[in-house]
Amino acid sequence: MPKVVANESHAAASQDDCKGASRGRSWGLLVTAGVGGTLVALYAVVLPFVTPALRRVCLPFVPATSTQIQNVLRMLENRSGSLVDIGSGDGRIVIAAAKMGFKAVGYELNPWLVWYSRYRAWRDGVHHNTRFYISDLWKVSFSCYTNVVVFGVPQMMPQLEKKLEEELECNARIIACRFPFPCWIPDHSTGEGINTVWAYDLKHSRGCETKRLEISPETKS
């Protein structure tokens, strides 16, 4: 009889060991799945912010300061028509312009920032006058806009200057923040340091007024 009891005790202990090992494996799988899921989620969130640094022209997200926004709005006084913010980030320029009455559009490559911009526009009650698109600025035509805002970096300004000059109409105004365009001479500027804003009226940069004067009947006679 003692021998039978010993065998039963040994079997019970072995069963308990198996259950413990099984529970251990289950916890291990849960921890591994949790860590893996966290890493994937972190990768999905961080990747859109890191990707710009890997592009030929790095355009990182740096939020506009309140002073920069006020300087941009000052350059938009007495202006009308549509507005586009190239590299709109979290949408604060587009939203501020919409509050001034502009139909404002933002182009941004980072999807998280675009979704957040749409939420902010809805929260501030200007979602009917704003649009935000996930797009590469080099693949977009800006020909339909009369007011263009750019928060650029020095490496991109020469190429962007050429693109805008080819696409925009003569009545367009381009507002550059932080860094000016290399060839255009600004018609207006305000602010100091990183808060400096330059405004370029394309009719002056292109000499549109001079061209019109040359072909007018009064000039010919």
PDB file of N, CA and C in Angstrom, residues 59 64 68 72 83-88 93 107 137-138 142 147-154 156-158 160-161 164 168 173-181 184 194 196-198 200:
ATOM      1  N   LEU A  59      13.188  67.492 -44.546  1.00  0.00           N
ATOM      2  CA  LEU A  59      12.256  68.521 -44.096  1.00  0.00           C
ATOM      3  C   LEU A  59      11.614  68.042 -42.800  1.00  0.00           C
ATOM      4  N   ALA A  64       5.569  75.618 -35.751  1.00  0.00           N
ATOM      5  CA  ALA A  64       5.675  77.075 -35.851  1.00  0.00           C
ATOM      6  C   ALA A  64       5.404  77.702 -34.493  1.00  0.00           C
ATOM      7  N   GLN A  68       5.785  83.358 -35.133  1.00  0.00           N
ATOM      8  CA  GLN A  68       5.836  83.057 -36.564  1.00  0.00           C
ATOM      9  C   GLN A  68       4.444  83.072 -37.174  1.00  0.00           C
ATOM     10  N   VAL A  72       3.106  85.533 -40.142  1.00  0.00           N
ATOM     11  CA  VAL A  72       2.503  85.033 -41.384  1.00  0.00           C
ATOM     12  C   VAL A  72       1.152  85.693 -41.614  1.00  0.00           C
ATOM     13  N   LEU A  83      -5.425  79.503 -50.117  1.00  0.00           N
ATOM     14  CA  LEU A  83      -4.114  79.455 -49.451  1.00  0.00           C
ATOM     15  C   LEU A  83      -3.668  78.017 -49.293  1.00  0.00           C
ATOM     16  N   VAL A  84      -2.374  77.804 -49.450  1.00  0.00           N
ATOM     17  CA  VAL A  84      -1.802  76.478 -49.230  1.00  0.00           C
ATOM     18  C   VAL A  84      -0.571  76.607 -48.338  1.00  0.00           C
ATOM     19  N   ASP A  85      -0.447  75.681 -47.403  1.00  0.00           N
ATOM     20  CA  ASP A  85       0.740  75.586 -46.551  1.00  0.00           C
ATOM     21  C   ASP A  85       1.508  74.349 -46.988  1.00  0.00           C
ATOM     22  N   ILE A  86       2.718  74.552 -47.479  1.00  0.00           N
ATOM     23  CA  ILE A  86       3.552  73.455 -47.973  1.00  0.00           C
ATOM     24  C   ILE A  86       4.354  72.877 -46.810  1.00  0.00           C
ATOM     25  N   GLY A  87       4.061  71.644 -46.449  1.00  0.00           N
ATOM     26  CA  GLY A  87       4.655  71.049 -45.257  1.00  0.00           C
ATOM     27  C   GLY A  87       3.923  71.563 -44.036  1.00  0.00           C
ATOM     28  N   SER A  88       2.610  71.248 -43.952  1.00  0.00           N
ATOM     29  CA  SER A  88       1.729  71.906 -42.984  1.00  0.00           C
ATOM     30  C   SER A  88       1.877  71.401 -41.551  1.00  0.00           C
ATOM     31  N   ILE A  93      -0.862  76.696 -39.083  1.00  0.00           N
ATOM     32  CA  ILE A  93      -0.932  77.815 -40.035  1.00  0.00           C
ATOM     33  C   ILE A  93      -2.243  77.749 -40.824  1.00  0.00           C
ATOM     34  N   TYR A 107      -0.511  70.490 -47.182  1.00  0.00           N
ATOM     35  CA  TYR A 107       0.083  69.259 -47.708  1.00  0.00           C
ATOM     36  C   TYR A 107       1.181  68.816 -46.752  1.00  0.00           C
ATOM     37  N   LEU A 137       5.287  67.161 -51.576  1.00  0.00           N
ATOM     38  CA  LEU A 137       5.139  68.487 -52.197  1.00  0.00           C
ATOM     39  C   LEU A 137       5.662  68.532 -53.626  1.00  0.00           C
ATOM     40  N   TRP A 138       6.623  67.678 -53.966  1.00  0.00           N
ATOM     41  CA  TRP A 138       7.196  67.703 -55.317  1.00  0.00           C
ATOM     42  C   TRP A 138       6.269  67.051 -56.334  1.00  0.00           C
ATOM     43  N   PHE A 142       0.759  73.515 -57.494  1.00  0.00           N
ATOM     44  CA  PHE A 142       0.197  74.585 -56.672  1.00  0.00           C
ATOM     45  C   PHE A 142      -0.391  75.708 -57.524  1.00  0.00           C
ATOM     46  N   ASN A 147      -2.090  82.227 -52.508  1.00  0.00           N
ATOM     47  CA  ASN A 147      -1.275  82.493 -51.317  1.00  0.00           C
ATOM     48  C   ASN A 147      -0.586  81.200 -50.901  1.00  0.00           C
ATOM     49  N   VAL A 148       0.733  81.250 -50.817  1.00  0.00           N
ATOM     50  CA  VAL A 148       1.514  80.053 -50.524  1.00  0.00           C
ATOM     51  C   VAL A 148       2.395  80.324 -49.308  1.00  0.00           C
ATOM     52  N   VAL A 149       2.331  79.443 -48.323  1.00  0.00           N
ATOM     53  CA  VAL A 149       3.171  79.550 -47.131  1.00  0.00           C
ATOM     54  C   VAL A 149       4.146  78.382 -47.120  1.00  0.00           C
ATOM     55  N   VAL A 150       5.415  78.685 -46.843  1.00  0.00           N
ATOM     56  CA  VAL A 150       6.463  77.664 -46.879  1.00  0.00           C
ATOM     57  C   VAL A 150       7.315  77.753 -45.618  1.00  0.00           C
ATOM     58  N   PHE A 151       7.392  76.663 -44.876  1.00  0.00           N
ATOM     59  CA  PHE A 151       8.380  76.508 -43.808  1.00  0.00           C
ATOM     60  C   PHE A 151       9.413  75.531 -44.349  1.00  0.00           C
ATOM     61  N   GLY A 152      10.428  76.052 -44.989  1.00  0.00           N
ATOM     62  CA  GLY A 152      11.381  75.186 -45.679  1.00  0.00           C
ATOM     63  C   GLY A 152      12.733  75.130 -45.000  1.00  0.00           C
ATOM     64  N   VAL A 153      13.664  74.468 -45.657  1.00  0.00           N
ATOM     65  CA  VAL A 153      15.062  74.403 -45.227  1.00  0.00           C
ATOM     66  C   VAL A 153      15.915  74.879 -46.399  1.00  0.00           C
ATOM     67  N   PRO A 154      17.129  75.364 -46.152  1.00  0.00           N
ATOM     68  CA  PRO A 154      17.946  75.949 -47.228  1.00  0.00           C
ATOM     69  C   PRO A 154      18.138  75.034 -48.438  1.00  0.00           C
ATOM     70  N   MET A 156      16.192  72.971 -49.902  1.00  0.00           N
ATOM     71  CA  MET A 156      15.059  72.812 -50.807  1.00  0.00           C
ATOM     72  C   MET A 156      14.636  74.113 -51.476  1.00  0.00           C
ATOM     73  N   MET A 157      15.089  75.264 -50.966  1.00  0.00           N
ATOM     74  CA  MET A 157      14.554  76.538 -51.432  1.00  0.00           C
ATOM     75  C   MET A 157      14.844  76.832 -52.909  1.00  0.00           C
ATOM     76  N   PRO A 158      16.028  76.557 -53.431  1.00  0.00           N
ATOM     77  CA  PRO A 158      16.257  76.833 -54.863  1.00  0.00           C
ATOM     78  C   PRO A 158      15.328  76.045 -55.775  1.00  0.00           C
ATOM     79  N   LEU A 160      12.441  74.652 -54.967  1.00  0.00           N
ATOM     80  CA  LEU A 160      11.048  75.056 -54.737  1.00  0.00           C
ATOM     81  C   LEU A 160      10.767  76.409 -55.385  1.00  0.00           C
ATOM     82  N   GLU A 161      11.735  77.297 -55.357  1.00  0.00           N
ATOM     83  CA  GLU A 161      11.577  78.594 -56.011  1.00  0.00           C
ATOM     84  C   GLU A 161      11.293  78.416 -57.502  1.00  0.00           C
ATOM     85  N   LEU A 164       7.665  76.887 -57.986  1.00  0.00           N
ATOM     86  CA  LEU A 164       6.584  77.852 -57.769  1.00  0.00           C
ATOM     87  C   LEU A 164       6.525  78.891 -58.884  1.00  0.00           C
ATOM     88  N   LEU A 168       2.784  79.065 -60.458  1.00  0.00           N
ATOM     89  CA  LEU A 168       1.860  80.058 -59.904  1.00  0.00           C
ATOM     90  C   LEU A 168       1.544  81.176 -60.894  1.00  0.00           C
ATOM     91  N   ARG A 173       1.128  85.386 -53.960  1.00  0.00           N
ATOM     92  CA  ARG A 173       2.090  85.830 -52.949  1.00  0.00           C
ATOM     93  C   ARG A 173       2.636  84.599 -52.244  1.00  0.00           C
ATOM     94  N   ILE A 174       3.967  84.524 -52.123  1.00  0.00           N
ATOM     95  CA  ILE A 174       4.624  83.416 -51.440  1.00  0.00           C
ATOM     96  C   ILE A 174       5.222  83.945 -50.149  1.00  0.00           C
ATOM     97  N   ILE A 175       4.931  83.268 -49.064  1.00  0.00           N
ATOM     98  CA  ILE A 175       5.429  83.679 -47.749  1.00  0.00           C
ATOM     99  C   ILE A 175       6.370  82.596 -47.241  1.00  0.00           C
ATOM    100  N   ALA A 176       7.635  82.979 -47.063  1.00  0.00           N
ATOM    101  CA  ALA A 176       8.654  82.040 -46.602  1.00  0.00           C
ATOM    102  C   ALA A 176       8.973  82.315 -45.132  1.00  0.00           C
ATOM    103  N   CYS A 177       9.064  81.246 -44.372  1.00  0.00           N
ATOM    104  CA  CYS A 177       9.350  81.366 -42.941  1.00  0.00           C
ATOM    105  C   CYS A 177      10.677  80.683 -42.617  1.00  0.00           C
ATOM    106  N   ARG A 178      11.434  81.303 -41.731  1.00  0.00           N
ATOM    107  CA  ARG A 178      12.737  80.820 -41.262  1.00  0.00           C
ATOM    108  C   ARG A 178      13.857  81.001 -42.270  1.00  0.00           C
ATOM    109  N   PHE A 179      13.623  80.636 -43.552  1.00  0.00           N
ATOM    110  CA  PHE A 179      14.663  80.765 -44.573  1.00  0.00           C
ATOM    111  C   PHE A 179      14.084  81.415 -45.824  1.00  0.00           C
ATOM    112  N   PRO A 180      14.776  82.414 -46.392  1.00  0.00           N
ATOM    113  CA  PRO A 180      14.269  83.079 -47.602  1.00  0.00           C
ATOM    114  C   PRO A 180      14.609  82.284 -48.855  1.00  0.00           C
ATOM    115  N   PHE A 181      14.003  82.692 -49.960  1.00  0.00           N
ATOM    116  CA  PHE A 181      14.358  82.114 -51.258  1.00  0.00           C
ATOM    117  C   PHE A 181      15.675  82.734 -51.725  1.00  0.00           C
ATOM    118  N   TRP A 184      14.810  85.381 -55.402  1.00  0.00           N
ATOM    119  CA  TRP A 184      13.779  86.406 -55.326  1.00  0.00           C
ATOM    120  C   TRP A 184      14.135  87.477 -54.299  1.00  0.00           C
ATOM    121  N   ILE A 194      14.688  83.448 -36.032  1.00  0.00           N
ATOM    122  CA  ILE A 194      13.902  82.335 -36.585  1.00  0.00           C
ATOM    123  C   ILE A 194      12.449  82.721 -36.837  1.00  0.00           C
ATOM    124  N   THR A 196      11.579  85.388 -38.491  1.00  0.00           N
ATOM    125  CA  THR A 196      11.521  86.235 -39.678  1.00  0.00           C
ATOM    126  C   THR A 196      10.646  85.594 -40.756  1.00  0.00           C
ATOM    127  N   VAL A 197       9.840  86.446 -41.381  1.00  0.00           N
ATOM    128  CA  VAL A 197       8.958  86.009 -42.463  1.00  0.00           C
ATOM    129  C   VAL A 197       9.171  86.933 -43.655  1.00  0.00           C
ATOM    130  N   TRP A 198       9.305  86.354 -44.852  1.00  0.00           N
ATOM    131  CA  TRP A 198       9.509  87.127 -46.081  1.00  0.00           C
ATOM    132  C   TRP A 198       8.310  86.904 -47.003  1.00  0.00           C
ATOM    133  N   TYR A 200       6.861  87.455 -50.929  1.00  0.00           N
ATOM    134  CA  TYR A 200       7.265  87.696 -52.316  1.00  0.00           C
ATOM    135  C   TYR A 200       6.012  87.792 -53.181  1.00  0.00           C
TER     136      TYR A 200
END
